[in-house]
């Protein structure tokens, strides 16, 4: 099993988490997660079921989890995504959080992006508004995935940020909780 870009500690931790997820399963079958291949334990895919009694219910949302460190300063962008660059950048997981990205990006479920125009009798399609905790590229932005330590903006407590006691399961459950949030039970913009 190749350890593309990962330290032995990170690989052991990821293998342990994967074993726990496959043996115990997710609570109420809310998600499935694991490495995309046996040769790459540092890139996972998660299938997240839309929470019941929410606008996301019935949906299955795909997220990519990456457990590699940020590129070193000065390395050109195209080279960072090459296999060679990954082998030079060991993961410091679980000391630092992984990255989570919805593919495709997650949008607000109650937006009306397709509305008939009375003047033209055509359908006007505009891009739907994004989910407020997901960047335009699909990257999830929640406290539990922020680097450990104090927040210079004073927005988050250190206890809300990543710590090595967190796990893939805890983060995905936090994302499911985010999807079930009250703000998505009303139409967008209300």
mmCIF file of C-alpha atoms in Angstrom:
data_model
loop_
_atom_site.group_PDB
_atom_site.id
_atom_site.type_symbol
_atom_site.label_atom_id
_atom_site.label_comp_id
_atom_site.label_asym_id
_atom_site.label_seq_id
_atom_site.Cartn_x
_atom_site.Cartn_y
_atom_site.Cartn_z
ATOM 1 C CA UNK A 1 0.000 0.000 0.000
ATOM 2 C CA UNK A 2 1.560 3.249 -1.112
ATOM 3 C CA UNK A 3 1.691 6.117 1.308
ATOM 4 C CA UNK A 4 1.484 8.926 -1.217
ATOM 5 C CA UNK A 5 2.590 11.954 0.723
ATOM 6 C CA UNK A 6 1.857 10.675 4.167
ATOM 7 C CA UNK A 7 3.798 10.040 7.287
ATOM 8 C CA UNK A 8 3.664 6.668 8.970
ATOM 9 C CA UNK A 9 1.714 8.176 11.876
ATOM 10 C CA UNK A 10 -0.915 9.640 9.571
ATOM 11 C CA UNK A 11 -1.216 6.386 7.643
ATOM 12 C CA UNK A 12 -1.668 4.337 10.831
ATOM 13 C CA UNK A 13 -4.310 6.747 12.109
ATOM 14 C CA UNK A 14 -6.206 6.731 8.803
ATOM 15 C CA UNK A 15 -6.126 2.942 8.621
ATOM 16 C CA UNK A 16 -7.476 2.744 12.182
ATOM 17 C CA UNK A 17 -10.269 5.222 11.427
ATOM 18 C CA UNK A 18 -11.185 3.361 8.239
ATOM 19 C CA UNK A 19 -11.298 0.043 10.100
ATOM 20 C CA UNK A 20 -13.602 1.559 12.747
ATOM 21 C CA UNK A 21 -15.887 3.088 10.116
ATOM 22 C CA UNK A 22 -16.187 -0.167 8.182
ATOM 23 C CA UNK A 23 -16.695 -2.374 11.237
ATOM 24 C CA UNK A 24 -19.130 -0.131 13.131
ATOM 25 C CA UNK A 25 -20.675 1.844 10.287
ATOM 26 C CA UNK A 26 -21.992 5.367 10.538
ATOM 27 C CA UNK A 27 -24.864 6.180 12.913
ATOM 28 C CA UNK A 28 -28.201 5.544 11.170
ATOM 29 C CA UNK A 29 -26.362 5.008 7.876
ATOM 30 C CA UNK A 30 -25.933 8.779 7.526
ATOM 31 C CA UNK A 31 -22.710 8.494 5.531
ATOM 32 C CA UNK A 32 -20.072 6.215 4.093
ATOM 33 C CA UNK A 33 -16.421 7.196 3.874
ATOM 34 C CA UNK A 34 -13.141 5.627 2.934
ATOM 35 C CA UNK A 35 -10.048 5.872 0.768
ATOM 36 C CA UNK A 36 -10.585 6.169 -2.969
ATOM 37 C CA UNK A 37 -8.223 3.224 -3.471
ATOM 38 C CA UNK A 38 -6.040 0.894 -1.441
ATOM 39 C CA UNK A 39 -3.003 2.562 -2.997
ATOM 40 C CA UNK A 40 -4.023 6.043 -1.797
ATOM 41 C CA UNK A 41 -5.081 6.266 1.839
ATOM 42 C CA UNK A 42 -4.566 10.047 1.787
ATOM 43 C CA UNK A 43 -7.534 10.816 -0.464
ATOM 44 C CA UNK A 44 -10.961 9.711 0.719
ATOM 45 C CA UNK A 45 -14.470 10.026 -0.616
ATOM 46 C CA UNK A 46 -17.504 10.500 1.597
ATOM 47 C CA UNK A 47 -21.103 9.923 0.549
ATOM 48 C CA UNK A 48 -23.307 11.966 2.851
ATOM 49 C CA UNK A 49 -27.043 11.334 2.988
ATOM 50 C CA UNK A 50 -29.210 14.427 3.291
ATOM 51 C CA UNK A 51 -30.576 14.668 6.847
ATOM 52 C CA UNK A 52 -34.222 13.696 7.376
ATOM 53 C CA UNK A 53 -36.816 16.452 7.618
ATOM 54 C CA UNK A 54 -34.568 18.978 5.862
ATOM 55 C CA UNK A 55 -34.529 20.304 2.305
ATOM 56 C CA UNK A 56 -31.461 18.080 1.775
ATOM 57 C CA UNK A 57 -33.458 14.894 2.567
ATOM 58 C CA UNK A 58 -33.188 12.294 -0.178
ATOM 59 C CA UNK A 59 -29.972 13.760 -1.544
ATOM 60 C CA UNK A 60 -26.605 12.067 -1.575
ATOM 61 C CA UNK A 61 -23.713 14.512 -1.446
ATOM 62 C CA UNK A 62 -20.182 13.571 -2.460
ATOM 63 C CA UNK A 63 -17.221 15.079 -0.641
ATOM 64 C CA UNK A 64 -13.510 14.571 -1.172
ATOM 65 C CA UNK A 65 -11.275 14.446 1.905
ATOM 66 C CA UNK A 66 -7.554 15.078 1.447
ATOM 67 C CA UNK A 67 -4.970 14.384 4.112
ATOM 68 C CA UNK A 68 -1.905 16.075 2.619
ATOM 69 C CA UNK A 69 -0.126 19.166 3.847
ATOM 70 C CA UNK A 70 -0.318 22.498 2.101
ATOM 71 C CA UNK A 71 2.286 23.024 -0.617
ATOM 72 C CA UNK A 72 5.597 24.496 0.450
ATOM 73 C CA UNK A 73 5.983 28.209 -0.144
ATOM 74 C CA UNK A 74 7.241 28.910 -3.645
ATOM 75 C CA UNK A 75 6.203 25.627 -5.284
ATOM 76 C CA UNK A 76 4.274 26.454 -8.479
ATOM 77 C CA UNK A 77 0.611 25.413 -8.424
ATOM 78 C CA UNK A 78 0.734 22.787 -11.240
ATOM 79 C CA UNK A 79 3.608 20.952 -9.575
ATOM 80 C CA UNK A 80 1.839 20.732 -6.234
ATOM 81 C CA UNK A 81 -0.734 18.412 -7.737
ATOM 82 C CA UNK A 82 1.834 16.062 -9.220
ATOM 83 C CA UNK A 83 2.605 12.796 -7.482
ATOM 84 C CA UNK A 84 6.206 13.921 -6.943
ATOM 85 C CA UNK A 85 5.065 16.962 -4.973
ATOM 86 C CA UNK A 86 2.796 14.815 -2.826
ATOM 87 C CA UNK A 87 5.617 12.457 -1.923
ATOM 88 C CA UNK A 88 7.634 15.438 -0.726
ATOM 89 C CA UNK A 89 4.829 16.720 1.518
ATOM 90 C CA UNK A 90 4.030 14.265 4.294
ATOM 91 C CA UNK A 91 0.738 14.728 6.044
ATOM 92 C CA UNK A 92 0.819 15.911 9.617
ATOM 93 C CA UNK A 93 -2.650 14.471 10.215
ATOM 94 C CA UNK A 94 -3.908 14.065 12.939
ATOM 95 C CA UNK A 95 -2.043 17.096 14.296
ATOM 96 C CA UNK A 96 -3.580 19.245 11.555
ATOM 97 C CA UNK A 97 -7.026 18.901 9.981
ATOM 98 C CA UNK A 98 -7.747 17.414 6.603
ATOM 99 C CA UNK A 99 -9.455 19.318 3.803
ATOM 100 C CA UNK A 100 -13.053 18.566 2.813
ATOM 101 C CA UNK A 101 -14.596 19.597 -0.480
ATOM 102 C CA UNK A 102 -18.051 18.877 -1.909
ATOM 103 C CA UNK A 103 -17.896 17.799 -5.545
ATOM 104 C CA UNK A 104 -19.953 19.409 -7.008
ATOM 105 C CA UNK A 105 -20.226 22.373 -4.595
ATOM 106 C CA UNK A 106 -23.194 22.426 -2.233
ATOM 107 C CA UNK A 107 -25.828 25.100 -2.756
ATOM 108 C CA UNK A 108 -28.589 26.488 -0.545
ATOM 109 C CA UNK A 109 -31.498 24.050 -0.969
ATOM 110 C CA UNK A 110 -34.319 26.602 -0.864
ATOM 111 C CA UNK A 111 -33.107 28.966 -3.567
ATOM 112 C CA UNK A 112 -35.167 29.620 -6.650
ATOM 113 C CA UNK A 113 -32.578 29.720 -9.390
ATOM 114 C CA UNK A 114 -34.968 28.805 -12.158
ATOM 115 C CA UNK A 115 -37.949 31.144 -12.386
ATOM 116 C CA UNK A 116 -40.310 31.779 -15.312
ATOM 117 C CA UNK A 117 -40.112 35.284 -16.680
ATOM 118 C CA UNK A 118 -43.583 36.748 -17.255
ATOM 119 C CA UNK A 119 -42.284 39.149 -19.883
ATOM 120 C CA UNK A 120 -40.569 36.587 -22.070
ATOM 121 C CA UNK A 121 -42.233 33.326 -21.004
ATOM 122 C CA UNK A 122 -38.742 31.855 -20.848
ATOM 123 C CA UNK A 123 -37.013 30.212 -17.957
ATOM 124 C CA UNK A 124 -34.315 32.417 -16.498
ATOM 125 C CA UNK A 125 -31.525 30.411 -14.983
ATOM 126 C CA UNK A 126 -29.193 32.121 -12.594
ATOM 127 C CA UNK A 127 -26.546 30.455 -10.463
ATOM 128 C CA UNK A 128 -28.051 29.288 -7.179
ATOM 129 C CA UNK A 129 -26.684 30.884 -4.020
ATOM 130 C CA UNK A 130 -24.003 28.876 -2.261
ATOM 131 C CA UNK A 131 -24.397 27.212 1.067
ATOM 132 C CA UNK A 132 -22.988 29.777 3.542
ATOM 133 C CA UNK A 133 -20.416 27.353 4.980
ATOM 134 C CA UNK A 134 -19.152 26.092 1.617
ATOM 135 C CA UNK A 135 -16.833 28.124 -0.616
ATOM 136 C CA UNK A 136 -17.547 28.492 -4.345
ATOM 137 C CA UNK A 137 -15.121 25.652 -5.137
ATOM 138 C CA UNK A 138 -16.949 23.310 -2.712
ATOM 139 C CA UNK A 139 -14.466 23.549 0.176
ATOM 140 C CA UNK A 140 -16.172 23.166 3.557
ATOM 141 C CA UNK A 141 -15.485 25.963 6.045
ATOM 142 C CA UNK A 142 -16.445 24.955 9.570
ATOM 143 C CA UNK A 143 -14.612 25.519 12.840
ATOM 144 C CA UNK A 144 -13.759 21.871 13.417
ATOM 145 C CA UNK A 145 -11.652 21.933 10.211
ATOM 146 C CA UNK A 146 -9.700 25.066 11.123
ATOM 147 C CA UNK A 147 -6.057 24.789 12.176
ATOM 148 C CA UNK A 148 -5.568 24.394 15.931
ATOM 149 C CA UNK A 149 -4.754 27.376 18.084
ATOM 150 C CA UNK A 150 -6.228 30.765 18.728
ATOM 151 C CA UNK A 151 -8.245 32.560 16.069
ATOM 152 C CA UNK A 152 -6.702 35.967 15.313
ATOM 153 C CA UNK A 153 -10.141 37.288 14.317
ATOM 154 C CA UNK A 154 -11.549 36.271 17.740
ATOM 155 C CA UNK A 155 -14.487 34.584 15.964
ATOM 156 C CA UNK A 156 -13.851 31.062 17.274
ATOM 157 C CA UNK A 157 -12.729 29.588 20.563
ATOM 158 C CA UNK A 158 -9.658 27.338 20.436
ATOM 159 C CA UNK A 159 -11.876 24.493 21.683
ATOM 160 C CA UNK A 160 -14.034 24.755 18.528
ATOM 161 C CA UNK A 161 -11.091 24.251 16.189
ATOM 162 C CA UNK A 162 -9.320 21.075 15.101
ATOM 163 C CA UNK A 163 -7.554 18.913 17.665
ATOM 164 C CA UNK A 164 -6.044 15.428 17.264
ATOM 165 C CA UNK A 165 -8.953 13.887 19.195
ATOM 166 C CA UNK A 166 -11.236 14.754 16.269
ATOM 167 C CA UNK A 167 -11.795 12.173 13.550
ATOM 168 C CA UNK A 168 -13.226 11.777 10.078
ATOM 169 C CA UNK A 169 -16.465 10.542 11.637
ATOM 170 C CA UNK A 170 -16.778 13.543 13.987
ATOM 171 C CA UNK A 171 -16.153 16.011 11.166
ATOM 172 C CA UNK A 172 -18.694 14.381 8.853
ATOM 173 C CA UNK A 173 -21.264 14.318 11.667
ATOM 174 C CA UNK A 174 -20.585 18.052 12.182
ATOM 175 C CA UNK A 175 -21.195 18.649 8.476
ATOM 176 C CA UNK A 176 -24.453 16.678 8.646
ATOM 177 C CA UNK A 177 -25.462 18.826 11.623
ATOM 178 C CA UNK A 178 -24.607 21.895 9.530
ATOM 179 C CA UNK A 179 -26.923 20.616 6.775
ATOM 180 C CA UNK A 180 -29.718 20.097 9.298
ATOM 181 C CA UNK A 181 -29.381 23.652 10.622
ATOM 182 C CA UNK A 182 -32.549 25.672 11.120
ATOM 183 C CA UNK A 183 -31.476 28.340 8.607
ATOM 184 C CA UNK A 184 -32.207 25.911 5.744
ATOM 185 C CA UNK A 185 -35.831 25.282 6.649
ATOM 186 C CA UNK A 186 -36.912 28.639 5.241
ATOM 187 C CA UNK A 187 -36.604 30.020 1.691
ATOM 188 C CA UNK A 188 -33.290 31.607 0.782
ATOM 189 C CA UNK A 189 -33.063 35.303 1.626
ATOM 190 C CA UNK A 190 -35.922 35.324 4.151
#
